[in-house]
Short mmCIF file of C-alpha atoms and ligand atoms in Angstrom, two decimals:
data_model
loop_
_atom_site.label_atom_id
_atom_site.label_comp_id
_atom_site.label_asym_id
_atom_site.label_seq_id
_atom_site.Cartn_x
_atom_site.Cartn_y
_atom_site.Cartn_z
CA MET A 1 -21.95 -7.57 -20.01
CA PRO A 2 -21.30 -9.37 -16.76
CA HIS A 3 -21.33 -6.24 -14.58
CA LEU A 4 -24.30 -3.89 -14.36
CA TYR A 5 -24.40 -0.49 -12.70
CA LEU A 6 -27.58 1.47 -12.09
CA HIS A 7 -27.41 5.14 -11.22
CA VAL A 8 -30.26 6.31 -8.99
CA PRO A 9 -29.85 10.10 -9.09
CA PHE A 10 -32.20 11.26 -6.33
CA CYS A 11 -31.16 12.87 -3.03
CA VAL A 12 -33.15 14.87 -0.52
CA ARG A 13 -30.45 17.55 -0.39
CA ARG A 14 -26.85 18.06 -1.46
CA CYS A 15 -24.13 17.14 1.01
CA SER A 16 -21.62 19.90 1.57
CA TYR A 17 -18.76 18.16 -0.27
CA CYS A 18 -20.68 16.39 -3.05
CA ASP A 19 -20.39 17.15 -6.75
CA PHE A 20 -22.05 13.93 -7.98
CA SER A 21 -24.67 14.03 -10.64
CA ILE A 22 -27.84 14.08 -8.55
CA ALA A 23 -31.41 15.36 -8.71
CA VAL A 24 -32.54 16.91 -5.43
CA ARG A 25 -36.19 16.00 -4.95
CA LYS A 26 -38.70 16.10 -2.10
CA ARG A 27 -40.88 13.61 -3.96
CA ILE A 28 -39.03 10.75 -5.61
CA PRO A 29 -40.47 9.91 -9.08
CA ALA A 30 -40.00 6.20 -8.42
CA ARG A 31 -42.44 4.79 -10.97
CA GLU A 32 -41.09 7.05 -13.74
CA TYR A 33 -37.53 6.10 -12.81
CA VAL A 34 -38.16 2.35 -12.89
CA GLU A 35 -39.97 2.60 -16.23
CA ALA A 36 -37.19 4.72 -17.69
CA VAL A 37 -34.41 2.34 -16.67
CA LEU A 38 -36.25 -0.70 -18.01
CA GLU A 39 -36.93 1.20 -21.23
CA GLU A 40 -33.24 2.04 -21.51
CA LEU A 41 -32.38 -1.62 -21.06
CA GLU A 42 -34.62 -2.46 -24.03
CA ILE A 43 -32.98 0.27 -26.13
CA VAL A 44 -29.54 -1.13 -25.27
CA ARG A 45 -30.61 -4.69 -25.99
CA ALA A 46 -32.16 -3.76 -29.34
CA ALA A 47 -28.94 -2.03 -30.41
CA ASP A 48 -26.62 -4.78 -29.11
CA PRO A 49 -28.12 -8.03 -27.80
CA GLY A 50 -24.65 -9.07 -26.59
CA ALA A 51 -24.72 -6.24 -24.03
CA VAL A 52 -27.39 -8.14 -22.07
CA PRO A 53 -26.08 -11.72 -22.10
CA ARG A 54 -28.30 -14.32 -20.46
CA GLY A 55 -26.81 -16.26 -17.60
CA ALA A 56 -23.61 -14.23 -17.47
CA LEU A 57 -24.40 -11.51 -14.92
CA LYS A 58 -21.91 -11.51 -12.03
CA THR A 59 -22.56 -8.23 -10.25
CA LEU A 60 -25.30 -5.64 -10.09
CA TYR A 61 -24.73 -2.36 -8.26
CA LEU A 62 -27.36 0.22 -7.34
CA GLY A 63 -25.46 3.45 -6.74
CA GLY A 64 -26.31 7.08 -6.57
CA GLY A 65 -27.50 9.47 -5.53
CA THR A 66 -29.47 7.62 -2.90
CA PRO A 67 -30.96 4.29 -4.01
CA SER A 68 -32.50 3.85 -0.55
CA LEU A 69 -34.88 6.75 -1.31
CA LEU A 70 -36.70 4.50 -3.78
CA PRO A 71 -39.70 2.83 -2.14
CA PRO A 72 -39.05 -0.87 -1.45
CA ASP A 73 -41.59 -2.04 -4.05
CA ALA A 74 -39.81 0.02 -6.73
CA VAL A 75 -36.47 -1.58 -5.83
CA SER A 76 -38.13 -4.97 -5.90
CA THR A 77 -39.68 -4.41 -9.36
CA LEU A 78 -36.42 -3.03 -10.69
CA LEU A 79 -34.20 -5.83 -9.42
CA THR A 80 -36.60 -8.60 -10.38
CA SER A 81 -36.92 -7.21 -13.92
CA LEU A 82 -33.16 -6.72 -14.34
CA LEU A 83 -32.19 -10.12 -12.95
CA ASP A 84 -34.84 -11.73 -15.16
CA ALA A 85 -33.57 -9.84 -18.23
CA PHE A 86 -30.10 -11.25 -17.59
CA GLY A 87 -31.50 -14.73 -16.94
CA ALA A 88 -30.28 -14.64 -13.34
CA THR A 89 -33.48 -15.89 -11.78
CA SER A 90 -32.20 -19.03 -10.12
CA SER A 91 -29.59 -19.11 -7.39
CA ARG A 92 -29.61 -15.34 -7.16
CA ASP A 93 -26.81 -15.14 -4.64
CA ALA A 94 -24.51 -16.19 -7.46
CA VAL A 95 -24.87 -12.53 -8.46
CA GLU A 96 -23.42 -9.97 -6.06
CA VAL A 97 -26.24 -7.44 -5.72
CA THR A 98 -25.14 -4.30 -3.88
CA ALA A 99 -27.30 -1.34 -2.94
CA GLU A 100 -25.98 1.93 -1.57
CA ALA A 101 -28.05 3.25 1.31
CA ASN A 102 -28.17 6.19 3.63
CA PRO A 103 -28.54 5.02 7.24
CA GLU A 104 -31.70 7.02 7.91
CA ASP A 105 -33.60 5.15 5.19
CA VAL A 106 -32.82 1.61 6.34
CA THR A 107 -35.72 0.10 8.22
CA THR A 108 -36.54 -3.54 8.90
CA GLU A 109 -39.19 -3.33 6.18
CA ILE A 110 -36.79 -2.01 3.53
CA ALA A 111 -34.09 -4.50 4.50
CA THR A 112 -36.53 -7.41 4.31
CA VAL A 113 -37.88 -6.42 0.90
CA TRP A 114 -34.39 -5.75 -0.44
CA ARG A 115 -33.17 -9.15 0.72
CA ARG A 116 -36.14 -10.87 -0.88
CA ALA A 117 -35.50 -8.95 -4.12
CA GLY A 118 -31.92 -10.26 -4.27
CA VAL A 119 -29.83 -7.62 -2.46
CA ASN A 120 -27.01 -9.43 -0.65
CA ARG A 121 -24.61 -6.56 0.00
CA VAL A 122 -25.22 -3.02 1.27
CA SER A 123 -22.87 -0.07 1.24
CA LEU A 124 -23.90 2.36 3.98
CA GLY A 125 -22.96 6.03 3.76
CA ALA A 126 -21.94 6.39 7.40
CA GLN A 127 -19.21 9.05 6.87
CA SER A 128 -18.75 9.83 10.61
CA PHE A 129 -20.08 8.89 14.04
CA ASP A 130 -19.93 12.49 15.26
CA ASP A 131 -23.29 14.29 15.02
CA ARG A 132 -21.58 17.69 14.78
CA VAL A 133 -19.58 16.50 11.79
CA LEU A 134 -22.62 14.93 10.15
CA THR A 135 -24.49 18.22 10.46
CA TRP A 136 -21.53 20.07 8.90
CA MET A 137 -21.58 17.59 6.02
CA HIS A 138 -25.33 18.24 5.50
CA ARG A 139 -26.00 14.56 6.06
CA SER A 140 -29.56 13.62 7.00
CA HIS A 141 -28.69 10.98 9.60
CA ASP A 142 -27.29 11.06 13.10
CA ALA A 143 -24.70 8.64 14.43
CA ALA A 144 -27.25 6.44 16.21
CA ARG A 145 -28.92 5.62 12.88
CA ILE A 146 -25.79 3.89 11.58
CA GLY A 147 -25.86 1.11 14.18
CA ALA A 148 -29.64 0.81 13.82
CA ALA A 149 -29.27 0.35 10.05
CA VAL A 150 -26.59 -2.32 10.45
CA HIS A 151 -28.82 -4.12 12.94
CA ALA A 152 -31.85 -3.98 10.61
CA LEU A 153 -29.83 -5.28 7.65
CA ARG A 154 -28.38 -8.19 9.60
CA GLY A 155 -31.82 -9.01 11.00
CA ALA A 156 -33.09 -9.31 7.42
CA GLY A 157 -30.23 -11.61 6.43
CA ILE A 158 -27.96 -9.08 4.73
CA ASP A 159 -24.64 -9.54 6.51
CA ASN A 160 -22.25 -8.35 3.81
CA ILE A 161 -22.13 -4.71 4.89
CA SER A 162 -19.72 -1.97 3.93
CA LEU A 163 -19.37 1.36 5.71
CA ASP A 164 -18.17 4.52 3.94
CA LEU A 165 -16.18 6.98 6.04
CA ILE A 166 -14.66 10.33 5.07
CA PHE A 167 -11.37 11.46 6.56
CA ALA A 168 -9.06 14.50 6.37
CA LEU A 169 -11.69 17.01 7.39
CA PRO A 170 -10.87 20.66 8.14
CA ALA A 171 -8.99 21.02 11.45
CA GLU A 172 -11.56 23.40 12.92
CA LEU A 173 -14.08 20.55 13.10
CA GLN A 174 -11.81 18.77 15.60
CA ARG A 175 -13.01 15.47 14.29
CA ASP A 176 -11.63 12.51 16.22
CA TRP A 177 -10.74 10.12 13.39
CA GLU A 178 -9.51 7.38 15.68
CA ARG A 179 -12.79 7.39 17.59
CA ASP A 180 -14.74 7.15 14.33
CA LEU A 181 -12.63 4.19 13.25
CA GLU A 182 -13.23 2.47 16.59
CA LEU A 183 -16.97 3.01 16.39
CA ALA A 184 -17.06 1.72 12.82
CA LEU A 185 -15.07 -1.38 13.76
CA SER A 186 -17.29 -1.99 16.78
CA LEU A 187 -20.14 -2.69 14.31
CA GLY A 188 -18.08 -5.47 12.71
CA PRO A 189 -18.59 -4.55 9.03
CA ASP A 190 -17.04 -6.87 6.46
CA HIS A 191 -15.87 -3.98 4.36
CA LEU A 192 -14.86 -0.34 4.78
CA SER A 193 -14.40 2.35 2.13
CA LEU A 194 -12.36 5.32 3.32
CA TYR A 195 -12.25 8.48 1.24
CA GLY A 196 -10.22 11.62 1.89
CA LEU A 197 -12.24 14.81 1.61
CA THR A 198 -11.60 16.58 -1.67
CA VAL A 199 -12.80 20.08 -2.43
CA GLU A 200 -14.79 19.95 -5.66
CA GLU A 201 -15.89 23.02 -7.57
CA ARG A 202 -19.48 24.19 -7.27
CA THR A 203 -20.07 22.53 -3.90
CA PRO A 204 -21.15 24.25 -0.69
CA LEU A 205 -17.70 23.37 0.72
CA ALA A 206 -15.91 25.13 -2.15
CA ARG A 207 -18.05 28.23 -1.53
CA TRP A 208 -17.30 28.17 2.21
CA ILE A 209 -13.59 27.99 1.45
CA SER A 210 -13.67 30.73 -1.19
CA ARG A 211 -15.26 33.17 1.24
CA GLY A 212 -12.81 32.22 4.00
CA ALA A 213 -15.35 30.53 6.25
CA VAL A 214 -13.49 27.20 6.16
CA VAL A 215 -9.77 26.43 5.90
CA PRO A 216 -9.05 23.43 3.67
CA PRO A 217 -7.32 20.55 5.44
CA ALA A 218 -3.52 20.35 5.21
CA ASP A 219 -1.91 17.50 3.25
CA ASP A 220 -0.25 16.05 6.33
CA ARG A 221 -3.65 15.51 7.95
CA TYR A 222 -4.63 13.38 4.97
CA ALA A 223 -1.45 11.29 5.22
CA ASP A 224 -1.61 10.92 9.01
CA GLU A 225 -5.24 9.79 9.02
CA TYR A 226 -4.79 7.48 6.04
CA LEU A 227 -1.84 5.73 7.67
CA LEU A 228 -3.63 5.55 11.02
CA ALA A 229 -6.53 3.79 9.30
CA HIS A 230 -4.14 1.27 7.75
CA SER A 231 -2.56 0.34 11.06
CA ARG A 232 -5.83 0.32 13.00
CA LEU A 233 -7.67 -1.80 10.44
CA ALA A 234 -4.77 -4.22 10.01
CA ALA A 235 -4.78 -4.77 13.78
CA SER A 236 -8.43 -5.83 13.49
CA GLY A 237 -7.87 -8.30 10.67
CA TYR A 238 -8.79 -6.07 7.72
CA ARG A 239 -6.74 -5.89 4.57
CA PHE A 240 -6.60 -2.96 2.17
CA TYR A 241 -7.09 -4.59 -1.20
CA GLU A 242 -7.36 -1.24 -2.96
CA VAL A 243 -6.15 2.25 -2.15
CA SER A 244 -9.46 3.23 -0.47
CA ASN A 245 -11.04 -0.13 0.34
CA ALA A 246 -10.44 -2.71 3.04
CA CYS A 247 -12.20 -5.95 3.88
CA ARG A 248 -11.94 -8.98 6.08
CA ASP A 249 -12.50 -12.62 5.15
CA GLU A 250 -11.88 -11.75 1.49
CA ARG A 251 -15.24 -9.99 1.24
CA ARG A 252 -14.06 -7.67 -1.49
CA SER A 253 -16.49 -5.73 -3.61
CA ARG A 254 -16.67 -7.93 -6.70
CA HIS A 255 -18.35 -5.14 -8.63
CA ASN A 256 -15.71 -2.50 -7.95
CA SER A 257 -12.96 -5.07 -8.40
CA ALA A 258 -14.27 -5.56 -11.95
CA TYR A 259 -13.73 -1.83 -12.61
CA TRP A 260 -10.23 -1.98 -11.16
CA SER A 261 -9.28 -4.89 -13.36
CA GLY A 262 -10.55 -3.16 -16.51
CA ARG A 263 -13.52 -5.47 -17.18
CA PRO A 264 -16.45 -4.36 -19.36
CA TYR A 265 -19.61 -3.13 -17.66
CA LEU A 266 -22.98 -1.73 -18.57
CA GLY A 267 -24.36 1.38 -16.87
CA LEU A 268 -28.03 2.37 -16.89
CA GLY A 269 -29.64 5.57 -15.62
CA PRO A 270 -28.77 9.25 -15.87
CA ALA A 271 -25.00 9.93 -15.93
CA ALA A 272 -24.21 6.20 -15.95
CA HIS A 273 -21.03 5.15 -17.77
CA SER A 274 -20.52 1.95 -19.76
CA TYR A 275 -17.32 0.34 -21.02
CA ASP A 276 -17.00 -2.44 -23.56
CA GLY A 277 -13.23 -3.00 -23.24
CA ARG A 278 -12.45 -0.52 -26.00
CA ALA A 279 -14.77 2.47 -25.74
CA ARG A 280 -16.45 4.29 -22.90
CA ARG A 281 -19.82 5.99 -23.23
CA TRP A 282 -21.96 7.95 -20.82
CA ASN A 283 -25.54 9.01 -20.51
CA VAL A 284 -26.91 12.52 -20.19
CA ALA A 285 -26.62 13.53 -16.56
CA ALA A 286 -29.83 15.48 -15.97
CA TRP A 287 -32.75 13.33 -14.87
CA PRO A 288 -35.42 15.20 -16.95
CA ALA A 289 -33.34 14.98 -20.15
CA TYR A 290 -32.65 11.29 -19.55
CA ALA A 291 -36.32 10.54 -18.88
CA ARG A 292 -37.41 12.43 -22.01
CA ALA A 293 -34.92 10.60 -24.23
CA VAL A 294 -35.88 7.09 -23.19
CA ALA A 295 -39.61 7.92 -23.18
CA ALA A 296 -39.16 8.87 -26.85
CA GLY A 297 -37.42 5.54 -27.51
CA CYS A 298 -34.04 7.26 -28.03
CA SER A 299 -30.71 6.30 -26.60
CA PRO A 300 -29.79 8.59 -23.67
CA VAL A 301 -26.07 8.32 -24.49
CA GLU A 302 -24.55 11.78 -24.47
CA SER A 303 -21.11 10.94 -25.76
CA ARG A 304 -18.53 8.20 -26.19
CA GLU A 305 -14.79 8.01 -26.44
CA VAL A 306 -12.61 5.31 -27.93
CA LEU A 307 -9.53 4.97 -25.78
CA THR A 308 -6.20 5.28 -27.58
CA PRO A 309 -3.60 2.57 -26.92
CA GLU A 310 -1.72 5.11 -24.76
CA GLN A 311 -4.82 5.88 -22.68
CA ARG A 312 -5.52 2.21 -22.20
CA GLU A 313 -1.96 1.57 -21.12
CA LEU A 314 -2.01 4.46 -18.66
CA GLU A 315 -5.28 3.19 -17.28
CA ARG A 316 -3.94 -0.35 -16.99
CA VAL A 317 -0.93 0.84 -14.97
CA TYR A 318 -2.99 3.13 -12.78
CA LEU A 319 -5.68 0.58 -12.01
CA ALA A 320 -3.16 -2.18 -11.33
CA LEU A 321 -1.23 -0.05 -8.86
CA ARG A 322 -4.42 0.90 -7.04
CA THR A 323 -4.94 -2.68 -5.95
CA ASP A 324 -3.01 -5.22 -3.92
CA ALA A 325 -2.69 -7.34 -7.08
CA GLY A 326 -0.17 -4.75 -8.26
CA LEU A 327 1.43 -4.43 -11.66
CA PRO A 328 3.03 -7.49 -13.29
CA VAL A 329 6.63 -6.48 -14.00
CA THR A 330 6.67 -8.92 -16.90
CA THR A 331 4.48 -6.43 -18.77
CA LEU A 332 7.28 -3.86 -18.67
CA HIS A 333 9.93 -3.70 -21.39
CA ARG A 334 12.70 -3.92 -18.84
CA PRO A 335 12.93 -4.19 -15.09
CA PRO A 336 11.27 -1.12 -13.62
CA TRP A 337 14.53 0.71 -12.95
CA PRO A 338 15.50 3.43 -12.26
CA ALA A 339 12.11 5.00 -11.64
CA THR A 340 10.83 2.36 -9.31
CA ALA A 341 14.17 1.51 -7.68
CA ARG A 342 13.60 4.72 -5.76
CA TRP A 343 10.13 3.56 -4.72
CA LEU A 344 11.50 0.26 -3.44
CA GLU A 345 14.30 1.98 -1.51
CA ARG A 346 11.90 4.41 0.10
CA GLY A 347 9.32 1.80 0.99
CA TRP A 348 6.68 3.10 -1.40
CA ALA A 349 6.39 -0.24 -3.21
CA GLU A 350 7.57 -3.80 -2.90
CA LEU A 351 8.13 -6.66 -5.27
CA ARG A 352 5.89 -9.61 -4.52
CA GLY A 353 7.10 -12.29 -6.86
CA GLU A 354 6.69 -10.82 -10.31
CA ARG A 355 4.42 -8.01 -9.18
CA LEU A 356 5.10 -4.47 -8.14
CA VAL A 357 2.70 -3.60 -5.31
CA CYS A 358 2.27 -0.23 -3.58
CA THR A 359 2.63 0.04 0.18
CA PRO A 360 0.34 2.43 2.11
CA GLN A 361 3.10 5.07 1.79
CA GLY A 362 3.10 4.44 -1.96
CA TRP A 363 -0.67 4.70 -2.23
CA LEU A 364 -0.34 8.18 -0.74
CA ARG A 365 1.78 9.05 -3.80
CA LEU A 366 -0.04 6.99 -6.37
CA ASP A 367 -0.35 9.72 -9.00
CA SER A 368 3.34 10.55 -8.99
CA LEU A 369 4.30 6.88 -9.06
CA VAL A 370 2.15 6.29 -12.12
CA ARG A 371 3.70 9.39 -13.71
CA ASP A 372 7.17 8.01 -12.96
CA LEU A 373 6.39 4.76 -14.72
CA THR A 374 4.63 6.16 -17.71
CA ASP A 375 6.97 9.17 -18.21
CA VAL A 376 10.17 7.11 -18.40
CA GLY A 377 8.85 5.05 -21.26
CA ALA A 378 9.35 1.86 -19.34
CA VAL A 379 5.83 0.67 -19.97
CA ALA A 380 5.29 -1.88 -22.72
S1 SF4 B 401 -26.28 11.47 -0.29
FE1 SF4 B 401 -24.45 10.92 -1.51
S2 SF4 B 401 -24.95 11.45 -3.62
FE2 SF4 B 401 -26.50 12.46 -2.31
S3 SF4 B 401 -25.68 14.51 -1.99
FE3 SF4 B 401 -24.97 13.25 -0.28
S4 SF4 B 401 -22.94 12.47 -0.93
FE4 SF4 B 401 -24.00 13.25 -2.77
#
């Protein structure tokens, strides 16, 4: 498959809002992890050689967890082996190779090794430039580390940098969102991913809220900060090409864009998902169970689901409306009235040629817009 995702599950601790599938470890079992992933690749290839096509890899994404906790030589071995397996050894920058990193891990040494191993894009988990807020989030970095990491990456030749920021935090934190946006923009990243805080079950944040220690943020804070980000970023030449992602100079994430356009992808590592255009499958989430399965030569796939035509259609509509490509109205049985006439009147969407595209106000209501379209039976 042309898009490869690798899940690196290790973190040094759990952030207060995070419910991702992670393994908290003081010592990172890097060698075991690299061997396990390469073993899984062989298991996948033996079952379906077409899943590892030579010369066709377009994107490779190291996500987590915290990929930057892997020692640089482990990342180097992993990337070299994977790129070789896909026959992507020459002209490596033809493949977009992204690694997620926490700012405190990025040194000149890591950045240099990563660049040499093929990494040409880094997504930095900045989240905020306010040390108080970072402490509340249980992040391991302080604000100064973010700029230092950007500097180290650029010095090593990695200039395609994305910053993640979280907005809509509880009011009591008195987080200055505009200041955080300014500080992020002052670093000149090519890409920004902005996520509203959500309260997930079984997280420290959910426990704080259930015992009354934290008041969840009000909906209007989410809307105000989301719209502020749109206007501030647009003024600096950034364009939101997806509900949570903005870039300048067309430096979109090619990997994530593949997800949003419904392309097939292969996922390796614990909890990784794969999609072949028809069915989705996912690996066991726990690192020890994953490692045991592949060490025994068994597939670590926990389960799979074949999407029904209705599920695929719902997904197609939802993914299309998430992006600035929008939904082609020619794929609807009839013009999207009356459901979407209301959206157009209220400024939640606009027609660009033959495509229905959400505005920022519409993206705030994305779920109800998709429900509108799919409930009225207007979808082909
Ligand atoms: S570093 Fe990322 S994956 Fe790890 S706990 Fe924090 S938010 Fe979750």
